[in-house]
CSV table of C-alpha atoms in Angstrom, one decimal:
chain,number,residue,atom,x,y,z
A,1,MET,CA,68.3,52.0,94.5
A,2,VAL,CA,65.3,54.4,94.6
A,3,ASP,CA,65.9,57.9,93.0
A,4,VAL,CA,64.4,60.5,95.3
A,5,THR,CA,65.0,63.4,92.9
A,6,PRO,CA,61.6,64.5,91.7
A,7,ILE,CA,60.7,64.5,88.1
A,8,LEU,CA,59.9,67.9,86.6
A,9,PRO,CA,56.1,67.9,86.0
A,10,GLY,CA,54.1,69.2,83.0
A,11,LEU,CA,56.5,68.2,80.1
A,12,SER,CA,54.8,67.4,76.9
A,13,LEU,CA,55.4,64.2,74.9
A,14,VAL,CA,57.9,64.2,72.0
A,15,GLN,CA,56.8,61.9,69.1
A,16,GLY,CA,54.8,59.9,71.5
A,17,LYS,CA,57.6,59.5,74.0
A,18,ALA,CA,57.5,60.7,77.6
A,19,VAL,CA,60.1,63.3,78.6
A,20,VAL,CA,61.6,62.6,82.0
A,21,ALA,CA,63.8,65.3,83.5
A,22,ARG,CA,65.5,65.5,86.9
A,23,PHE,CA,68.1,67.7,88.5
A,24,ASP,CA,70.4,64.7,88.9
A,25,GLY,CA,73.2,65.3,86.4
A,26,GLY,CA,75.9,65.5,89.0
A,27,ARG,CA,78.6,68.3,89.3
A,28,LEU,CA,77.4,70.5,86.5
A,29,SER,CA,78.1,74.2,86.0
A,30,SER,CA,77.0,76.8,83.5
A,31,GLU,CA,80.3,78.7,83.7
A,32,GLY,CA,82.7,76.5,81.6
A,33,GLY,CA,84.4,79.6,80.2
A,34,LEU,CA,85.9,80.3,83.7
A,35,LEU,CA,88.7,78.0,82.6
A,36,ALA,CA,90.0,80.8,80.3
A,37,LEU,CA,89.3,83.6,82.8
A,38,ARG,CA,91.1,81.7,85.5
A,39,GLU,CA,94.3,81.5,83.4
A,40,ILE,CA,94.0,85.2,82.5
A,41,GLU,CA,93.6,86.3,86.1
A,42,SER,CA,96.5,84.2,87.3
A,43,ARG,CA,98.8,85.8,84.7
A,44,LEU,CA,97.6,89.3,85.4
A,45,GLY,CA,97.9,88.7,89.2
A,46,LEU,CA,95.3,91.4,89.8
A,47,ALA,CA,93.6,89.8,92.8
A,48,ASP,CA,96.9,89.4,94.6
A,49,ARG,CA,97.9,93.0,93.7
A,50,LEU,CA,94.7,94.4,95.2
A,51,ALA,CA,94.8,92.1,98.2
A,52,ALA,CA,98.3,93.4,99.0
A,53,CYS,CA,96.8,96.8,99.6
A,54,LEU,CA,94.5,95.6,102.4
A,55,ARG,CA,95.3,94.8,106.0
A,56,ASP,CA,93.5,91.7,107.2
A,57,PRO,CA,92.2,92.2,110.8
A,58,ARG,CA,91.3,88.5,111.2
A,59,ALA,CA,93.3,86.0,113.3
A,60,PRO,CA,95.5,84.1,110.8
A,61,GLU,CA,94.9,80.7,112.3
A,62,ARG,CA,91.1,81.2,111.9
A,63,VAL,CA,91.1,82.4,108.3
A,64,ALA,CA,89.2,80.1,105.9
A,65,HIS,CA,89.1,82.5,102.9
A,66,ARG,CA,92.2,84.6,102.1
A,67,LEU,CA,91.6,88.2,100.9
A,68,ALA,CA,93.1,87.5,97.4
A,69,GLU,CA,90.7,84.5,97.1
A,70,MET,CA,87.7,86.6,98.0
A,71,ILE,CA,88.6,89.4,95.6
A,72,ARG,CA,89.3,86.8,92.8
A,73,PHE,CA,85.9,85.2,93.5
A,74,ARG,CA,84.1,88.6,93.4
A,75,MET,CA,85.8,89.7,90.1
A,76,LEU,CA,85.0,86.4,88.4
A,77,MET,CA,81.4,86.6,89.6
A,78,ILE,CA,81.1,90.1,88.1
A,79,ALA,CA,82.8,89.0,84.8
A,80,ALA,CA,80.4,86.0,84.6
A,81,GLY,CA,77.3,88.3,85.0
A,82,TYR,CA,76.7,88.0,88.8
A,83,GLU,CA,77.0,91.5,90.0
A,84,ASP,CA,75.2,91.1,93.3
A,85,GLY,CA,77.1,89.9,96.3
A,86,ASN,CA,74.1,87.9,97.3
A,87,ASP,CA,74.9,85.6,94.4
A,88,ALA,CA,77.8,84.2,96.3
A,89,ASP,CA,75.5,82.1,98.4
A,90,SER,CA,74.3,80.1,95.3
A,91,LEU,CA,77.7,80.1,93.6
A,92,ARG,CA,80.0,79.1,96.4
A,93,ALA,CA,79.4,75.4,95.7
A,94,ASP,CA,79.7,75.7,91.9
A,95,PRO,CA,82.5,73.4,90.8
A,96,MET,CA,83.8,75.7,88.1
A,97,PHE,CA,84.2,78.6,90.5
A,98,LYS,CA,86.0,76.3,92.9
A,99,LEU,CA,88.4,75.3,90.2
A,100,ALA,CA,88.9,78.9,89.2
A,101,LEU,CA,90.0,79.6,92.8
A,102,ASP,CA,92.4,76.6,92.9
A,103,ARG,CA,90.0,74.4,94.9
A,104,SER,CA,88.9,70.9,94.0
A,105,PRO,CA,85.1,70.3,93.5
A,106,SER,CA,85.0,68.3,96.7
A,107,ASP,CA,86.8,70.9,98.8
A,108,ALA,CA,84.9,73.2,101.2
A,109,GLU,CA,82.6,75.8,99.8
A,110,LEU,CA,83.8,79.3,98.8
A,111,CYS,CA,83.0,82.4,100.8
A,112,SER,CA,79.4,83.5,101.4
A,113,GLN,CA,77.5,86.8,100.8
A,114,SER,CA,78.2,87.9,104.4
A,115,THR,CA,81.9,87.4,103.9
A,116,ILE,CA,81.8,89.4,100.6
A,117,SER,CA,80.0,92.2,102.4
A,118,ARG,CA,82.7,92.4,105.1
A,119,LEU,CA,85.3,92.5,102.4
A,120,GLU,CA,83.6,95.4,100.6
A,121,ASN,CA,83.5,97.3,103.8
A,122,LEU,CA,87.1,96.6,104.9
A,123,PRO,CA,89.1,99.3,103.1
A,124,ASP,CA,89.5,102.7,104.7
A,125,MET,CA,90.7,105.9,102.9
A,126,ARG,CA,94.4,104.9,103.0
A,127,ALA,CA,93.6,101.5,101.7
A,128,LEU,CA,91.6,103.0,98.9
A,129,LEU,CA,94.5,105.2,97.9
A,130,ARG,CA,96.7,102.1,97.8
A,131,LEU,CA,94.1,100.3,95.7
A,132,GLY,CA,94.0,103.2,93.2
A,133,ARG,CA,97.8,103.1,92.8
A,134,ALA,CA,97.6,99.3,92.4
A,135,LEU,CA,95.2,99.7,89.4
A,136,ILE,CA,97.6,102.2,87.9
A,137,GLU,CA,100.4,99.7,88.4
A,138,GLN,CA,98.2,97.1,86.6
A,139,TYR,CA,97.8,99.6,83.8
A,140,CYS,CA,101.5,100.2,83.5
A,141,ALA,CA,102.3,96.5,83.7
A,142,SER,CA,100.0,95.8,80.7
A,143,PHE,CA,102.6,97.3,78.3
A,144,ARG,CA,105.4,95.3,76.8
A,145,GLN,CA,107.6,98.4,76.8
A,146,VAL,CA,107.4,101.9,78.1
A,147,PRO,CA,105.2,103.9,75.6
A,148,LYS,CA,106.4,107.2,74.3
A,149,ARG,CA,103.0,108.7,74.5
A,150,ILE,CA,99.6,107.7,76.1
A,151,VAL,CA,96.2,109.2,75.6
A,152,LEU,CA,93.9,109.5,78.6
A,153,ASP,CA,90.2,109.8,78.0
A,154,VAL,CA,88.6,111.3,81.1
A,155,ASP,CA,84.8,111.4,81.5
A,156,ASP,CA,82.2,111.2,84.2
A,157,THR,CA,79.0,109.2,84.2
A,158,PHE,CA,75.8,109.4,86.2
A,159,ASP,CA,75.1,106.6,88.6
A,160,ARG,CA,71.6,106.5,90.1
A,161,VAL,CA,71.2,105.3,93.7
A,162,HIS,CA,68.0,104.2,95.5
A,163,GLY,CA,68.9,104.6,99.1
A,164,GLY,CA,70.6,106.8,101.7
A,165,GLN,CA,74.2,106.2,100.5
A,166,GLN,CA,76.9,108.6,101.5
A,167,LEU,CA,77.9,111.2,98.8
A,168,ARG,CA,74.6,110.8,97.0
A,169,LEU,CA,73.3,114.1,95.6
A,170,PHE,CA,70.3,115.3,93.6
A,171,ASN,CA,71.2,116.0,89.9
A,172,ALA,CA,68.7,118.3,88.2
A,173,PHE,CA,69.6,117.2,84.7
A,174,HIS,CA,68.9,113.5,85.4
A,175,ASP,CA,66.1,114.4,87.9
A,176,ASP,CA,67.4,111.8,90.3
A,177,TYR,CA,69.7,111.1,93.2
A,178,GLY,CA,73.1,109.5,92.5
A,179,PHE,CA,76.8,109.7,92.1
A,180,GLN,CA,78.8,111.0,89.2
A,181,PRO,CA,82.2,109.1,89.3
A,182,ILE,CA,85.1,110.1,87.1
A,183,VAL,CA,86.4,107.3,84.9
A,184,VAL,CA,89.6,107.1,83.0
A,185,PHE,CA,90.5,104.8,80.1
A,186,ASP,CA,93.5,105.1,77.7
A,187,GLY,CA,93.1,105.4,73.9
A,188,GLU,CA,93.2,101.6,73.5
A,189,GLY,CA,90.5,100.8,76.1
A,190,ARG,CA,92.7,99.9,79.1
A,191,PHE,CA,91.1,100.8,82.4
A,192,VAL,CA,93.2,103.3,84.3
A,193,THR,CA,91.2,104.4,87.4
A,194,ALA,CA,87.8,105.5,88.7
A,195,LEU,CA,86.8,108.0,91.4
A,196,LEU,CA,83.5,107.9,93.3
A,197,ARG,CA,82.1,111.4,93.8
A,198,PRO,CA,78.8,113.3,94.3
A,199,GLY,CA,76.2,113.5,91.5
A,200,LYS,CA,77.3,116.8,90.0
A,201,ARG,CA,79.7,117.9,87.4
A,202,PRO,CA,83.3,118.3,88.7
A,203,GLY,CA,84.7,121.9,89.0
A,204,GLY,CA,88.1,123.1,87.9
A,205,HIS,CA,89.8,122.8,91.3
A,206,GLU,CA,88.5,119.2,91.7
A,207,ILE,CA,89.6,118.2,88.2
A,208,ARG,CA,93.0,119.7,88.8
A,209,ALA,CA,93.5,117.8,92.1
A,210,PHE,CA,92.4,114.6,90.4
A,211,LEU,CA,94.8,115.1,87.4
A,212,ARG,CA,97.6,115.9,89.8
A,213,ARG,CA,97.3,112.5,91.6
A,214,LEU,CA,96.7,110.6,88.4
A,215,VAL,CA,99.6,112.0,86.4
A,216,GLY,CA,101.8,111.8,89.4
A,217,ALA,CA,101.1,108.1,89.8
A,218,LEU,CA,101.8,107.5,86.1
A,219,ARG,CA,105.0,109.5,86.0
A,220,ALA,CA,106.2,107.6,89.1
A,221,HIS,CA,106.5,104.6,86.7
A,222,TRP,CA,107.2,106.5,83.4
A,223,PRO,CA,108.9,109.8,84.2
A,224,ARG,CA,109.3,110.8,80.6
A,225,VAL,CA,106.1,109.6,79.1
A,226,GLU,CA,104.1,112.1,77.0
A,227,ILE,CA,100.5,112.4,78.1
A,228,LEU,CA,97.6,113.7,76.0
A,229,LEU,CA,94.3,114.5,77.8
A,230,ARG,CA,91.0,114.2,76.0
A,231,ALA,CA,87.7,115.2,77.6
A,232,ASP,CA,84.4,116.9,77.3
A,233,SER,CA,83.7,120.6,77.4
A,234,HIS,CA,83.2,120.9,81.2
A,235,TYR,CA,86.9,119.9,81.6
A,236,ALA,CA,88.0,122.9,79.6
A,237,CYS,CA,88.6,125.3,82.5
A,238,PRO,CA,91.5,127.6,83.3
A,239,GLU,CA,92.7,125.5,86.3
A,240,VAL,CA,93.1,122.5,83.9
A,241,PHE,CA,94.9,124.6,81.2
A,242,ASP,CA,97.4,126.1,83.6
A,243,TRP,CA,98.2,122.9,85.5
A,244,CYS,CA,98.6,120.8,82.3
A,245,ARG,CA,100.9,123.4,80.7
A,246,ASN,CA,103.1,123.5,83.8
A,247,ASN,CA,103.3,119.7,84.0
A,248,ARG,CA,104.0,118.6,80.4
A,249,VAL,CA,100.5,117.4,79.7
A,250,ASP,CA,98.9,118.1,76.3
A,251,TRP,CA,95.2,118.4,75.9
A,252,VAL,CA,92.4,118.4,73.3
A,253,LEU,CA,89.1,119.3,75.0
A,254,GLY,CA,85.6,120.1,74.0
A,255,LEU,CA,84.5,123.7,74.3
A,256,ALA,CA,81.0,124.8,74.9
A,257,PRO,CA,79.8,127.3,72.2
A,258,ASN,CA,79.0,130.9,73.2
A,259,ALA,CA,78.3,134.2,71.4
A,260,ALA,CA,82.0,135.2,71.5
A,261,LEU,CA,83.1,132.0,69.8
A,262,LYS,CA,80.2,132.2,67.3
A,263,ARG,CA,81.4,135.6,66.1
A,264,HIS,CA,84.6,134.0,64.7
A,265,VAL,CA,82.7,131.6,62.4
A,266,GLU,CA,79.7,133.7,61.3
A,267,ALA,CA,81.0,134.0,57.8
A,268,LEU,CA,82.0,130.3,57.6
A,269,GLU,CA,78.6,129.2,58.8
A,270,LYS,CA,76.9,131.3,56.1
A,271,THR,CA,79.1,130.1,53.2
A,272,THR,CA,78.8,126.5,54.4
A,273,ALA,CA,75.0,126.7,54.5
A,274,GLU,CA,75.1,128.2,51.0
A,275,ARG,CA,77.2,125.3,49.7
A,276,PHE,CA,74.7,122.8,51.0
A,277,THR,CA,71.8,124.7,49.5
A,278,THR,CA,73.5,124.7,46.1
A,279,ALA,CA,74.0,120.9,46.0
A,280,PRO,CA,71.9,119.2,48.7
A,281,ALA,CA,72.1,115.8,47.0
A,282,ARG,CA,75.8,115.6,47.9
A,283,GLY,CA,75.0,115.4,51.5
A,284,LYS,CA,76.1,117.4,54.5
A,285,VAL,CA,78.9,119.9,54.1
A,286,ARG,CA,81.6,120.0,56.8
A,287,ARG,CA,84.3,122.7,57.0
A,288,PHE,CA,86.8,123.7,59.6
A,289,ALA,CA,88.4,126.9,60.9
A,290,GLN,CA,90.9,127.8,63.7
A,291,PHE,CA,91.7,130.9,65.6
A,292,HIS,CA,93.1,132.1,69.0
A,293,ASP,CA,90.9,133.5,71.7
A,294,ALA,CA,90.5,133.5,75.5
A,295,ALA,CA,87.7,133.8,78.0
A,296,ARG,CA,88.0,136.4,80.7
A,297,SER,CA,89.0,133.8,83.3
A,298,TRP,CA,91.8,132.3,81.1
A,299,SER,CA,95.4,133.3,81.7
A,300,ARG,CA,96.2,133.4,78.0
A,301,VAL,CA,94.8,132.9,74.6
A,302,GLU,CA,94.4,129.3,73.4
A,303,ARG,CA,94.1,127.6,70.0
A,304,ILE,CA,90.5,126.9,69.2
A,305,ILE,CA,89.2,124.8,66.3
A,306,ALA,CA,85.7,125.1,64.9
A,307,ARG,CA,83.8,122.5,63.0
A,308,VAL,CA,80.9,123.8,61.0
A,309,GLU,CA,78.4,121.4,59.5
A,310,ALA,CA,75.4,122.3,57.3
A,311,GLY,CA,72.7,119.9,56.4
A,312,ALA,CA,68.9,119.5,55.9
A,313,GLU,CA,68.4,120.1,59.7
A,314,GLY,CA,70.4,123.4,59.6
A,315,THR,CA,73.8,124.4,60.7
A,316,ASP,CA,75.7,122.8,63.6
A,317,THR,CA,78.9,124.2,65.0
A,318,ARG,CA,81.2,122.6,67.5
A,319,PHE,CA,84.4,123.8,69.1
A,320,ILE,CA,87.5,122.3,70.7
A,321,VAL,CA,90.5,123.8,72.4
A,322,THR,CA,94.0,122.5,72.4
A,323,ASN,CA,97.6,123.4,73.2
A,324,LEU,CA,98.9,121.4,70.3
A,325,GLU,CA,100.7,123.7,67.8
A,326,GLY,CA,101.0,121.3,64.9
A,327,GLY,CA,98.4,119.5,62.8
A,328,ARG,CA,95.6,120.6,60.6
A,329,ALA,CA,92.4,121.6,62.1
A,330,LYS,CA,90.4,118.9,60.3
A,331,GLN,CA,92.8,116.1,61.5
A,332,LEU,CA,92.9,117.3,65.1
A,333,TYR,CA,89.1,117.4,65.3
A,334,GLN,CA,88.1,114.3,63.3
A,335,ARG,CA,91.0,111.9,63.9
A,336,LEU,CA,92.2,113.0,67.4
A,337,TYR,CA,89.3,114.5,69.3
A,338,CYS,CA,86.4,112.5,67.9
A,339,ALA,CA,88.3,109.3,68.8
A,340,ARG,CA,87.4,110.0,72.4
A,341,GLY,CA,83.9,108.9,71.5
A,342,GLN,CA,85.2,105.3,71.9
A,343,ALA,CA,85.5,106.0,75.6
A,344,GLU,CA,81.7,106.1,75.8
A,345,ASN,CA,81.7,102.4,74.6
A,346,HIS,CA,84.2,101.6,77.3
A,347,ILE,CA,82.0,103.2,80.0
A,348,LYS,CA,79.1,101.3,78.6
A,349,ALA,CA,81.0,98.0,78.9
A,350,TRP,CA,82.0,98.8,82.4
A,351,LYS,CA,78.7,100.2,83.6
A,352,ASN,CA,76.1,98.2,81.7
A,353,HIS,CA,77.7,94.9,80.9
A,354,LEU,CA,79.6,94.7,84.2
A,355,ALA,CA,77.1,96.6,86.4
A,356,ALA,CA,79.6,99.0,87.8
A,357,ASP,CA,76.7,101.2,88.9
A,358,ARG,CA,75.8,98.5,91.6
A,359,THR,CA,76.9,101.0,94.3
A,360,SER,CA,74.3,100.1,96.9
A,361,CYS,CA,76.5,100.1,100.0
A,362,HIS,CA,75.8,102.8,102.6
A,363,GLU,CA,79.5,103.7,103.1
A,364,ALA,CA,81.2,105.7,100.4
A,365,THR,CA,84.5,103.8,101.0
A,366,ALA,CA,82.7,100.5,100.2
A,367,ASN,CA,81.2,101.8,97.0
A,368,GLN,CA,84.6,103.1,95.9
A,369,PHE,CA,86.0,99.6,96.5
A,370,ARG,CA,83.2,98.2,94.4
A,371,LEU,CA,84.2,100.5,91.5
A,372,PHE,CA,87.7,98.9,91.8
A,373,LEU,CA,86.3,95.4,91.9
A,374,HIS,CA,84.3,96.1,88.7
A,375,ALA,CA,87.4,97.6,87.2
A,376,GLY,CA,89.1,94.3,87.9
A,377,ALA,CA,86.4,92.4,86.1
A,378,TYR,CA,86.8,94.8,83.2
A,379,TRP,CA,90.5,93.9,83.0
A,380,LEU,CA,89.6,90.2,82.8
A,381,LEU,CA,87.3,90.6,79.9
A,382,TRP,CA,89.3,93.3,78.1
A,383,SER,CA,92.4,91.0,78.3
A,384,MET,CA,90.4,88.1,77.0
A,385,ARG,CA,89.3,90.2,74.0
A,386,ARG,CA,92.8,91.5,73.5
A,387,LEU,CA,94.0,87.9,72.9
A,388,MET,CA,91.7,87.5,69.9
A,389,PRO,CA,93.0,87.7,66.3
A,390,LYS,CA,93.2,91.4,65.2
A,391,ALA,CA,91.1,91.0,62.1
A,392,SER,CA,88.3,89.0,63.7
A,393,ALA,CA,85.0,90.2,65.1
A,394,TRP,CA,86.0,88.8,68.5
A,395,ARG,CA,88.5,91.7,68.8
A,396,VAL,CA,85.7,94.3,68.9
A,397,MET,CA,82.9,92.1,70.5
A,398,GLN,CA,80.9,93.6,73.4
A,399,PHE,CA,81.5,92.2,76.8
A,400,ASP,CA,78.0,90.8,77.2
A,401,THR,CA,78.3,89.0,73.9
A,402,LEU,CA,81.7,87.7,74.8
A,403,ARG,CA,80.3,86.4,78.1
A,404,LEU,CA,77.4,84.7,76.3
A,405,ARG,CA,79.6,83.0,73.8
A,406,LEU,CA,82.7,82.0,75.8
A,407,ILE,CA,81.8,81.9,79.5
A,408,LYS,CA,78.2,80.7,79.7
A,409,ILE,CA,79.1,77.1,78.6
A,410,ALA,CA,77.8,74.0,80.3
A,411,ALA,CA,80.5,71.9,82.0
A,412,ARG,CA,80.4,68.6,83.8
A,413,VAL,CA,83.2,68.2,86.4
A,414,VAL,CA,84.4,64.8,87.4
A,415,GLU,CA,87.0,64.6,90.2
A,416,LEU,CA,89.3,61.5,90.0
A,417,LYS,CA,92.2,60.5,92.3
A,418,LYS,CA,94.9,62.1,90.1
A,419,GLN,CA,93.1,64.4,87.8
A,420,ILE,CA,90.0,66.5,87.3
A,421,LYS,CA,88.1,66.0,84.1
A,422,ILE,CA,85.9,68.8,82.6
A,423,HIS,CA,83.4,67.7,80.0
A,424,LEU,CA,82.3,70.5,77.7
A,425,PRO,CA,79.4,70.2,75.2
A,426,SER,CA,80.5,68.7,71.9
A,427,SER,CA,78.0,71.1,70.2
A,428,THR,CA,79.8,74.2,71.5
A,429,PRO,CA,79.9,76.5,68.4
A,430,ASP,CA,83.1,78.4,69.3
A,431,GLN,CA,85.4,75.6,70.3
A,432,ALA,CA,88.3,76.8,68.2
A,433,ILE,CA,88.6,80.2,69.8
A,434,PHE,CA,89.4,78.5,73.2
A,435,GLY,CA,92.5,77.0,71.7
A,436,ILE,CA,93.5,80.4,70.4
A,437,ILE,CA,93.0,82.1,73.8
A,438,LEU,CA,94.9,79.5,75.7
A,439,SER,CA,97.8,79.4,73.2
A,440,ARG,CA,98.2,83.2,73.4
A,441,LEU,CA,98.2,83.5,77.2
A,442,PRO,CA,102.0,84.0,77.3
A,443,ARG,CA,101.4,87.3,75.5
A,444,LEU,CA,99.8,88.7,78.6
A,445,ILE,CA,102.2,90.8,80.6
A,446,THR,CA,102.5,89.9,84.3
């Protein structure tokens, strides 16, 4: 038999021996780690949950790819590092992706890029509202029991666009056109929701409307849950204060400094700077103060905490505002408010490692659906990381490193009459962690 597969040219000799390389290895895949992601997704049931929110306009007898299958394929693609829908054309025949979608390697190919594009443009506004509620249902289902209190970290992030997409807006701070979606995580890194919006900071009325829908959806599942809101200074506005107070929502929010606030801490800033000057070798000096004050637009005075820090670069003062009555100022600032900085890492994982800023569709509804699909990929990798031993480095590993170590593994797939064999490299450095992940799968809440 003559092998018609061409030999790769230009390879140098190794110890005098010719190196012969061909693309003739059979059914090989670089995504062996999809074995674990497939099991995680099947237990979360996220693709089925999202597909149930959509109405399929196709004739049932002519459907080759179900909505749930397409959504599952898209989320697995994103989790594996293929954020572009065009990648579906080269991955639709991949044996590991077929297995992840409950198909045999010899079955028909998966959906193409054009089918993915039609899927992304399928939802209307009502469907998007259902999808948003489905994500919140996923969030609530991830708890073993109803929590007494949850912490919601709300933030917005700039998303540059390079076309004529709906809702794009010029942002002077970033000197570019884009969106500025609001993203919500809880204190442990669970994804709650995301809202596509124009590229400007949200105002008080918009934030209040967003919180009303979000808290209403959460309390539909947990009527008595206590909610603490953490956010940056531009969320500290009277509309938010009044609404949260009337709806049993606590808050710890950043507060932009101004002359009126500075007057309360002038003496503290002076004495803190003097302490540092007296003993600079001891490092920066940090002190705290609290007082009650109100801007002219506020309906009442609020508790404000100031953090004053003096160092070689000078004095730096930050403020937060809260409705919490108990707790020392230092604890509220350092342990409670500063913990919201972890939300920046969650946004980084979602936006950079999972390319959630791939919002290149023209229609705003399609781009909103893309945010939800990338949120689904986040849930897959977050759940995988959650299964890791608590004291190990795996528990805090970045998503891109997790993908490189556990998903990008070569696999040879052999389909027999009664079984499918998957041959993984004997030299895989992280073999033991796969056994840990698969043994802990029952811990995932479905």
